[in-house]
Short mmCIF file of C-alpha atoms and ligand atoms in Angstrom, two decimals:
data_model
loop_
_atom_site.label_atom_id
_atom_site.label_comp_id
_atom_site.label_asym_id
_atom_site.label_seq_id
_atom_site.Cartn_x
_atom_site.Cartn_y
_atom_site.Cartn_z
CA MET A 10 -22.28 -8.71 -14.85
CA ILE A 11 -20.82 -11.27 -12.50
CA ILE A 12 -18.00 -10.23 -10.18
CA GLY A 13 -15.85 -13.25 -9.32
CA VAL A 14 -13.75 -13.28 -6.17
CA PRO A 15 -11.08 -16.00 -6.07
CA LYS A 16 -9.21 -16.87 -2.89
CA GLU A 17 -5.94 -14.93 -2.72
CA SER A 18 -3.06 -17.21 -3.66
CA PHE A 19 0.04 -15.22 -2.64
CA PRO A 20 1.74 -17.22 0.16
CA GLY A 21 0.64 -15.88 3.55
CA GLU A 22 -1.91 -13.45 2.10
CA ARG A 23 -4.97 -13.31 4.35
CA ARG A 24 -7.01 -10.54 2.76
CA VAL A 25 -9.93 -11.07 0.39
CA ALA A 26 -11.17 -8.66 -2.29
CA MET A 27 -14.83 -8.66 -1.24
CA VAL A 28 -16.53 -8.92 2.17
CA PRO A 29 -20.12 -10.00 2.84
CA SER A 30 -21.38 -6.61 4.07
CA VAL A 31 -20.45 -4.95 0.77
CA VAL A 32 -22.18 -7.53 -1.47
CA PRO A 33 -25.67 -5.94 -1.22
CA SER A 34 -24.44 -2.59 -2.58
CA LEU A 35 -23.15 -4.43 -5.66
CA THR A 36 -26.33 -6.44 -6.17
CA LYS A 37 -28.37 -3.27 -5.85
CA ALA A 38 -26.21 -1.71 -8.56
CA GLY A 39 -26.96 -4.55 -10.99
CA PHE A 40 -24.08 -6.97 -10.35
CA GLU A 41 -23.96 -10.55 -9.13
CA VAL A 42 -21.15 -11.72 -6.86
CA ALA A 43 -19.56 -15.19 -6.95
CA VAL A 44 -16.97 -16.09 -4.34
CA GLU A 45 -14.60 -19.07 -4.23
CA ALA A 46 -15.32 -21.32 -1.25
CA GLY A 47 -13.07 -20.40 1.67
CA ALA A 48 -11.92 -17.12 0.09
CA GLY A 49 -12.66 -15.03 3.17
CA VAL A 50 -11.78 -17.46 5.95
CA GLY A 51 -8.29 -16.03 6.54
CA ALA A 52 -9.81 -12.60 7.12
CA GLY A 53 -12.69 -13.80 9.32
CA TYR A 54 -15.47 -14.02 6.70
CA LEU A 55 -17.19 -17.39 6.27
CA ASP A 56 -18.86 -18.82 3.15
CA GLU A 57 -22.25 -18.73 4.87
CA ASP A 58 -21.80 -14.99 5.58
CA TYR A 59 -21.34 -14.36 1.84
CA ALA A 60 -24.29 -16.60 0.95
CA GLY A 61 -26.41 -14.83 3.56
CA LYS A 62 -25.77 -11.51 1.79
CA GLY A 63 -26.73 -12.91 -1.62
CA ALA A 64 -23.38 -14.03 -3.07
CA LYS A 65 -22.94 -17.38 -4.79
CA VAL A 66 -20.23 -19.60 -3.34
CA LEU A 67 -18.39 -21.63 -6.01
CA ALA A 68 -16.34 -24.72 -5.25
CA SER A 69 -13.21 -24.03 -7.27
CA ARG A 70 -10.96 -21.23 -8.49
CA ALA A 71 -11.39 -22.40 -12.09
CA GLU A 72 -15.16 -22.06 -11.73
CA VAL A 73 -14.81 -18.49 -10.45
CA PHE A 74 -12.67 -17.46 -13.43
CA ALA A 75 -14.99 -19.29 -15.86
CA THR A 76 -18.09 -17.58 -14.44
CA ALA A 77 -16.81 -14.05 -13.84
CA ASP A 78 -17.11 -11.08 -16.17
CA VAL A 79 -14.93 -9.19 -13.71
CA VAL A 80 -12.36 -10.95 -11.54
CA ALA A 81 -11.71 -8.97 -8.35
CA GLN A 82 -8.52 -9.72 -6.47
CA VAL A 83 -6.25 -8.05 -3.96
CA LEU A 84 -2.91 -9.24 -5.37
CA CYS A 85 -3.35 -10.31 -8.98
CA TYR A 86 -0.61 -11.38 -11.37
CA GLY A 87 1.81 -8.47 -11.37
CA SER A 88 1.84 -7.75 -7.66
CA ASN A 89 1.67 -11.49 -7.01
CA ASP A 90 4.93 -12.48 -8.65
CA LEU A 91 5.04 -15.88 -6.91
CA THR A 92 1.81 -17.67 -7.82
CA GLY A 93 -0.06 -15.11 -9.95
CA LYS A 94 1.14 -16.66 -13.20
CA ASP A 95 -0.89 -19.80 -12.48
CA ASP A 96 -4.07 -17.78 -13.11
CA VAL A 97 -3.10 -16.76 -16.65
CA PRO A 98 -4.50 -19.93 -18.32
CA LEU A 99 -7.81 -19.20 -16.56
CA TYR A 100 -8.17 -15.66 -18.03
CA ARG A 101 -10.75 -15.25 -20.79
CA ARG A 102 -10.56 -12.73 -23.64
CA GLY A 103 -12.83 -9.77 -22.88
CA GLN A 104 -12.90 -10.53 -19.17
CA SER A 105 -11.92 -7.74 -16.77
CA LEU A 106 -9.35 -8.08 -14.03
CA VAL A 107 -9.20 -5.60 -11.13
CA GLY A 108 -6.65 -5.45 -8.32
CA PHE A 109 -3.09 -4.54 -7.35
CA LEU A 110 -1.25 -5.06 -10.64
CA ARG A 111 2.08 -3.33 -9.87
CA PRO A 112 1.86 -1.42 -13.17
CA LEU A 113 5.42 -0.08 -13.03
CA GLY A 114 6.88 -3.43 -11.96
CA SER A 115 7.59 -5.74 -14.88
CA ALA A 116 6.90 -5.07 -18.57
CA GLU A 117 7.09 -8.81 -19.27
CA ILE A 118 4.28 -9.60 -16.83
CA LEU A 119 2.11 -6.82 -18.26
CA LYS A 120 2.73 -8.18 -21.77
CA ASP A 121 1.73 -11.65 -20.52
CA ILE A 122 -1.50 -10.24 -19.14
CA ALA A 123 -2.20 -8.16 -22.25
CA ALA A 124 -1.66 -11.16 -24.55
CA THR A 125 -4.63 -12.96 -22.98
CA GLY A 126 -6.97 -10.18 -24.13
CA VAL A 127 -8.23 -9.30 -20.65
CA SER A 128 -8.98 -5.71 -19.71
CA SER A 129 -6.90 -5.18 -16.60
CA PHE A 130 -7.37 -2.34 -14.12
CA SER A 131 -4.75 -1.30 -11.58
CA VAL A 132 -5.98 0.11 -8.28
CA GLU A 133 -2.52 1.66 -7.75
CA LEU A 134 -3.13 4.05 -10.65
CA MET A 135 -6.24 5.60 -9.09
CA PRO A 136 -5.94 9.34 -9.72
CA ARG A 137 -5.62 11.47 -6.58
CA ILE A 138 -8.69 13.55 -7.17
CA THR A 139 -11.48 14.22 -4.69
CA ARG A 140 -13.96 12.18 -6.74
CA ALA A 141 -11.74 9.09 -6.50
CA GLN A 142 -10.92 9.29 -2.78
CA SER A 143 -13.51 6.66 -1.86
CA MET A 144 -11.91 4.27 -4.40
CA ASP A 145 -8.32 4.77 -3.26
CA ALA A 146 -7.18 1.32 -2.14
CA LEU A 147 -3.54 2.37 -1.88
CA SER A 148 -4.45 4.87 0.86
CA SER A 149 -6.59 2.29 2.65
CA MET A 150 -3.76 -0.23 2.73
CA ALA A 151 -1.25 2.46 3.75
CA THR A 152 -3.52 3.39 6.67
CA VAL A 153 -3.54 -0.20 7.91
CA SER A 154 0.23 -0.62 7.39
CA GLY A 155 1.04 2.56 9.30
CA TYR A 156 -1.01 1.35 12.24
CA LYS A 157 0.49 -2.14 12.21
CA ALA A 158 4.05 -0.78 11.92
CA VAL A 159 3.70 0.94 15.29
CA LEU A 160 2.31 -2.21 16.93
CA LEU A 161 5.23 -4.24 15.57
CA ALA A 162 7.65 -1.64 16.85
CA ALA A 163 6.04 -1.56 20.29
CA ASP A 164 6.04 -5.35 20.43
CA THR A 165 9.72 -5.58 19.48
CA LEU A 166 10.89 -2.72 21.71
CA PRO A 167 12.19 -3.81 25.13
CA ARG A 168 10.62 -0.68 26.65
CA LEU A 169 7.14 0.56 27.48
CA CYS A 170 5.72 3.24 25.18
CA PRO A 171 3.78 5.53 27.56
CA MET A 172 5.12 7.63 30.38
CA LEU A 173 4.11 5.98 33.65
CA THR A 174 4.32 7.26 37.17
CA THR A 175 4.33 4.22 39.43
CA ALA A 176 5.33 3.22 42.94
CA ALA A 177 8.44 1.76 41.30
CA GLY A 178 9.38 5.12 39.89
CA THR A 179 8.75 7.04 36.72
CA ILE A 180 9.02 5.45 33.29
CA THR A 181 10.00 7.82 30.49
CA PRO A 182 7.99 7.56 27.27
CA ALA A 183 9.41 5.95 24.13
CA ARG A 184 10.60 8.34 21.43
CA MET A 185 9.42 7.47 17.94
CA LEU A 186 10.54 9.11 14.72
CA VAL A 187 8.47 8.72 11.56
CA ILE A 188 10.30 9.48 8.30
CA GLY A 189 7.81 10.07 5.49
CA ALA A 190 4.51 11.55 6.69
CA GLY A 191 2.19 10.43 3.90
CA VAL A 192 -0.89 8.32 4.53
CA ALA A 193 0.99 5.48 6.29
CA GLY A 194 3.25 7.87 8.21
CA LEU A 195 0.36 9.98 9.51
CA GLN A 196 -1.46 6.86 10.72
CA ALA A 197 1.76 5.72 12.39
CA ILE A 198 2.03 9.08 14.18
CA ALA A 199 -1.58 8.84 15.38
CA THR A 200 -1.15 5.26 16.58
CA ALA A 201 2.15 5.99 18.34
CA ARG A 202 0.53 8.95 20.12
CA ARG A 203 -2.31 6.71 21.30
CA LEU A 204 0.30 4.40 22.82
CA GLY A 205 1.73 7.37 24.66
CA ALA A 206 5.00 7.70 22.76
CA VAL A 207 6.64 11.04 22.09
CA VAL A 208 6.54 11.36 18.31
CA SER A 209 8.46 13.41 15.81
CA ALA A 210 8.22 13.21 12.04
CA TYR A 211 9.99 14.41 8.96
CA ASP A 212 9.01 14.61 5.30
CA VAL A 213 10.50 16.25 2.22
CA ARG A 214 7.14 17.83 1.48
CA PRO A 215 6.91 20.85 3.80
CA ALA A 216 3.13 20.85 3.23
CA VAL A 217 2.70 18.03 5.77
CA LYS A 218 4.07 20.01 8.73
CA GLU A 219 0.64 21.10 9.93
CA GLN A 220 -0.81 17.59 9.55
CA VAL A 221 1.99 16.18 11.72
CA GLN A 222 1.41 18.85 14.35
CA SER A 223 -2.35 18.36 14.36
CA LEU A 224 -1.77 14.71 15.33
CA GLY A 225 0.41 15.74 18.25
CA GLY A 226 3.74 15.08 16.55
CA ARG A 227 6.73 17.41 16.39
CA PHE A 228 7.77 18.26 12.84
CA VAL A 229 11.52 17.92 12.37
CA GLU A 230 12.78 20.89 10.36
CA LEU A 231 16.00 20.26 8.49
CA PRO A 232 17.95 23.16 6.97
CA LEU A 233 17.48 21.53 3.59
CA GLU A 234 15.16 22.44 0.78
CA ALA A 235 13.97 19.91 -1.79
CA ALA A 236 13.63 21.07 -5.38
CA ASP A 237 9.94 20.66 -6.36
CA ALA A 238 9.33 18.34 -3.38
CA GLN A 239 5.88 17.37 -4.63
CA ASP A 240 4.51 16.57 -8.10
CA ALA A 241 1.08 17.52 -9.43
CA ARG A 242 -0.40 14.27 -8.13
CA GLY A 243 0.74 14.96 -4.55
CA TYR A 244 3.59 12.43 -4.59
CA ALA A 245 7.16 13.20 -3.55
CA THR A 246 9.60 13.66 -6.43
CA ALA A 247 13.00 11.97 -6.57
CA GLN A 248 15.93 14.10 -5.41
CA ASP A 249 19.59 13.78 -6.40
CA GLU A 250 22.21 11.90 -4.38
CA THR A 251 23.69 15.16 -2.99
CA PHE A 252 20.31 15.92 -1.44
CA TYR A 253 19.92 12.43 0.07
CA ARG A 254 23.50 12.56 1.47
CA ARG A 255 22.85 15.90 3.17
CA GLN A 256 19.50 14.59 4.43
CA ARG A 257 21.18 11.55 6.04
CA GLU A 258 23.79 13.78 7.72
CA LEU A 259 21.10 15.99 9.21
CA LEU A 260 18.80 13.13 10.20
CA GLY A 261 21.61 11.23 11.97
CA ARG A 262 21.23 13.07 15.27
CA VAL A 263 17.43 12.71 15.38
CA VAL A 264 17.69 8.99 14.57
CA ALA A 265 20.27 8.48 17.35
CA GLU A 266 17.88 10.07 19.86
CA SER A 267 14.96 7.80 18.89
CA ASP A 268 14.00 4.44 20.36
CA VAL A 269 11.94 3.64 17.27
CA VAL A 270 12.32 4.81 13.69
CA ILE A 271 9.50 4.07 11.25
CA THR A 272 10.34 4.79 7.63
CA THR A 273 7.72 5.09 4.88
CA ALA A 274 9.54 7.23 2.28
CA VAL A 275 8.87 6.12 -1.27
CA VAL A 276 8.82 7.74 -4.67
CA PRO A 277 6.48 6.16 -7.27
CA GLY A 278 8.29 4.01 -9.85
CA LYS A 279 11.70 4.46 -8.16
CA LYS A 280 13.71 2.44 -5.68
CA ALA A 281 13.13 3.85 -2.17
CA PRO A 282 15.85 6.32 -1.08
CA VAL A 283 18.28 5.13 1.62
CA LEU A 284 17.70 7.49 4.55
CA VAL A 285 19.02 5.40 7.46
CA THR A 286 22.56 4.10 6.91
CA GLU A 287 24.47 1.43 8.83
CA GLU A 288 26.40 4.24 10.58
CA MET A 289 23.13 5.77 11.75
CA VAL A 290 21.91 2.40 13.07
CA LYS A 291 25.21 2.03 14.98
CA GLY A 292 24.44 5.37 16.62
CA MET A 293 21.12 4.11 18.04
CA ALA A 294 20.82 2.79 21.60
CA ALA A 295 20.86 -0.99 22.12
CA GLY A 296 17.35 -2.45 21.86
CA SER A 297 16.11 0.25 19.48
CA VAL A 298 13.86 -0.69 16.56
CA VAL A 299 13.63 0.34 12.92
CA VAL A 300 10.44 -0.61 11.05
CA ASP A 301 11.00 -0.16 7.33
CA LEU A 302 7.69 0.12 5.49
CA ALA A 303 9.61 0.71 2.27
CA ALA A 304 11.22 -2.77 2.55
CA GLU A 305 9.39 -4.09 -0.49
CA ARG A 306 10.62 -1.16 -2.57
CA GLY A 307 14.30 -1.65 -1.67
CA GLY A 308 14.14 -0.22 1.85
CA ASN A 309 14.84 3.16 3.49
CA CYS A 310 17.33 1.54 5.83
CA GLU A 311 20.58 0.18 4.46
CA LEU A 312 20.40 -2.93 6.68
CA THR A 313 16.80 -3.93 5.92
CA GLU A 314 16.26 -7.46 4.67
CA PRO A 315 12.84 -7.55 2.98
CA GLY A 316 10.44 -9.98 4.63
CA ARG A 317 12.64 -10.51 7.70
CA ILE A 318 13.35 -9.16 11.16
CA VAL A 319 17.11 -8.93 11.73
CA VAL A 320 19.17 -7.67 14.67
CA LYS A 321 22.23 -5.67 13.67
CA HIS A 322 24.41 -3.58 16.00
CA ASN A 323 21.88 -4.46 18.75
CA VAL A 324 19.07 -2.78 16.79
CA SER A 325 16.08 -4.77 15.47
CA ILE A 326 15.33 -3.98 11.86
CA VAL A 327 11.85 -5.05 10.83
CA GLY A 328 11.56 -5.53 7.08
CA GLN A 329 8.26 -7.36 7.09
CA ILE A 330 6.37 -6.78 3.83
CA ASN A 331 2.66 -6.71 3.06
CA LEU A 332 1.72 -5.45 6.54
CA ALA A 333 -1.89 -4.74 5.55
CA SER A 334 -2.38 -8.48 5.21
CA ALA A 335 -1.60 -8.80 8.92
CA VAL A 336 -4.84 -6.94 9.77
CA PRO A 337 -6.95 -8.82 7.22
CA TYR A 338 -10.46 -8.18 8.57
CA HIS A 339 -10.42 -4.42 8.28
CA ALA A 340 -7.92 -4.29 5.40
CA SER A 341 -10.36 -6.45 3.40
CA GLN A 342 -13.35 -4.39 4.48
CA MET A 343 -11.70 -1.14 3.40
CA TYR A 344 -10.48 -2.70 0.15
CA ALA A 345 -13.93 -4.16 -0.64
CA ARG A 346 -15.60 -0.78 -0.08
CA ASN A 347 -13.06 0.96 -2.33
CA LEU A 348 -13.50 -1.74 -4.96
CA ALA A 349 -17.30 -1.68 -4.91
CA THR A 350 -17.37 2.10 -5.43
CA TYR A 351 -14.81 1.73 -8.21
CA LEU A 352 -16.63 -1.15 -9.99
CA ILE A 353 -19.97 0.65 -9.81
CA HIS A 354 -18.22 3.65 -11.36
CA LEU A 355 -16.47 1.64 -14.10
CA PHE A 356 -19.46 -0.44 -15.14
CA LYS A 357 -22.45 1.87 -14.75
CA GLY A 358 -25.66 -0.09 -14.16
CA GLY A 359 -23.74 -3.37 -14.23
CA LYS A 360 -23.07 -2.98 -17.99
CA PRO A 361 -19.71 -3.86 -19.60
CA GLU A 362 -19.28 -0.73 -21.75
CA LEU A 363 -16.44 1.50 -20.60
CA ASN A 364 -16.43 5.27 -20.77
CA LEU A 365 -12.87 6.09 -21.78
CA ASP A 366 -13.54 9.82 -21.59
CA ASP A 367 -13.73 9.39 -17.84
CA GLU A 368 -10.44 10.13 -16.05
CA ILE A 369 -10.78 7.37 -13.45
CA THR A 370 -11.48 4.70 -16.08
CA ARG A 371 -8.79 5.88 -18.48
CA GLU A 372 -6.11 6.35 -15.81
CA THR A 373 -6.55 2.89 -14.27
CA LEU A 374 -7.03 0.76 -17.40
CA VAL A 375 -3.70 -0.93 -18.17
CA THR A 376 -4.38 -3.61 -20.81
CA ARG A 377 -7.22 -4.02 -23.30
CA GLY A 378 -7.84 -5.93 -26.55
CA GLY A 379 -4.38 -7.55 -26.45
CA ASP A 380 -2.30 -4.41 -25.79
CA ILE A 381 -0.88 -2.34 -22.96
CA VAL A 382 -2.96 0.81 -23.42
CA HIS A 383 -1.99 3.03 -20.47
CA ALA A 384 0.00 6.05 -21.72
CA ARG A 385 2.18 6.54 -18.61
CA VAL A 386 2.92 2.81 -18.28
CA ARG A 387 3.90 2.66 -21.97
CA GLU A 388 6.15 5.66 -21.52
CA PHE A 389 7.71 4.21 -18.35
CA PHE A 390 8.71 1.00 -20.15
CA SER A 391 9.54 2.86 -23.42
CA LEU A 392 6.97 0.81 -25.33
P1 NAD B 420 3.89 7.80 -0.66
O1 NAD B 420 3.46 6.48 -0.13
O2 NAD B 420 4.23 7.92 -2.10
O3 NAD B 420 5.18 8.29 0.18
C1 NAD B 420 5.20 8.31 1.59
C2 NAD B 420 5.78 9.61 2.10
O4 NAD B 420 7.20 9.61 1.96
C3 NAD B 420 5.30 10.86 1.35
O5 NAD B 420 4.72 11.75 2.28
C4 NAD B 420 6.57 11.41 0.73
O6 NAD B 420 6.57 12.83 0.66
C5 NAD B 420 7.62 10.92 1.68
N1 NAD B 420 9.00 10.93 1.14
C6 NAD B 420 9.46 10.59 -0.09
N2 NAD B 420 10.80 10.76 -0.16
C7 NAD B 420 11.21 11.20 1.06
C8 NAD B 420 12.48 11.57 1.62
N3 NAD B 420 13.60 11.52 0.90
N4 NAD B 420 12.50 12.00 2.91
C9 NAD B 420 11.37 12.08 3.65
N5 NAD B 420 10.17 11.76 3.18
C10 NAD B 420 10.07 11.32 1.90
O7 NAD B 420 2.83 8.93 -0.34
P2 NAD B 420 1.31 8.77 0.10
O8 NAD B 420 1.25 8.36 1.50
O9 NAD B 420 0.62 7.90 -0.87
O10 NAD B 420 0.70 10.24 0.01
C11 NAD B 420 1.31 11.38 -0.49
C12 NAD B 420 0.32 12.55 -0.41
O11 NAD B 420 -0.79 12.38 -1.27
C13 NAD B 420 -0.26 12.76 0.98
O12 NAD B 420 -0.13 14.12 1.32
C14 NAD B 420 -1.70 12.41 0.86
O13 NAD B 420 -2.53 13.16 1.73
C15 NAD B 420 -2.00 12.71 -0.57
N6 NAD B 420 -3.13 11.88 -1.04
C16 NAD B 420 -4.18 12.47 -1.71
C17 NAD B 420 -5.25 11.71 -2.15
C18 NAD B 420 -6.42 12.31 -2.87
O14 NAD B 420 -6.50 13.50 -2.97
N7 NAD B 420 -7.33 11.50 -3.40
C19 NAD B 420 -5.25 10.33 -1.94
C20 NAD B 420 -4.16 9.76 -1.27
C21 NAD B 420 -3.10 10.54 -0.83
#
């Protein structure tokens, strides 16, 4: 089987789905790799690096789609709602498509993809089981985003992060609050600690308290208990508006005491809950920073403008989206490793037959033979 890697086409996207160092593991497993010329340049990988590791470099995008049995992308049509549609005429019946598909995004887009007869696989639907950890691209990208969020905050903040004792006096450390201590939040805590900030964190799932503490963060305890905070897959469950209102009231004081607030709170398939209101932003000191990692999903801060950095009530609110793309070298490397493990699992021995009894295959396959076949996706869109 030939794995084709087109250049990412989403505006500003710098990642690439495969990196040269991962190609040999795929060739050893019975695959061939064909990369579009220039696909890796934005991430720091040159055509000659791919060729040197045994990949073919093809001149055009159309050639990649025409050659590939499996098209591997970061943002394919679905998550790429700006230019992804242009690829549809290039899809071939029976071909496989693997990448971020945003499976709970738009039913129309999924129907478009299904109609072409491609088998599409969504990396977002990777089950959270031990066996699939090495294929979990969502966690990889969250790790990178959490790291980058802290750097953006530090860069925007008019203060130093660490405590310094100098001849010009003592500098007090920056206080950072992380709301949502999942994969991105925990990486943000670790990064903020390395910069010397004093870090506290809060999450609805009480299970994360020890993880926060082990990274040197203080866990903020609110006198508030979420009903079934966590579902069977380890994700937070949605709470009612009464809960969110009470949560905002209680968080207000902690937010006001923070120089930086990083929010990462999302619930799969739902709009992100508003946890930082305009009132709360008004209560922050001038020059403070909010980095809203949930910007793309509607935002945890009421004043977030997705894709932009705005200053409101003297507080900078960073709503930049797709942060993983801003660290493209390692984001691509992590993604490529996840993808290689996943592809080797899906297509054992480089053969196209799928084993639908396997949980990983079944849970990530979205369209096949002209239909949307994923049970949870069908249920979500009432199909
Ligand atoms: P996520 O991106 O869905 O959400 C980010 C965080 O926001 C979560 O910790 C969530 O609890 C929190 N959150 C949601 N609503 C909130 C609210 N109202 N207030 C405060 N916080 C709120 O989650 P994630 O980062 O993908 O990970 C969730 C969990 O799954 C983690 O504990 C992680 O370790 C686990 N996980 C397991 C595997 C595996 O076993 N293979 C893989 C990845 C993640």
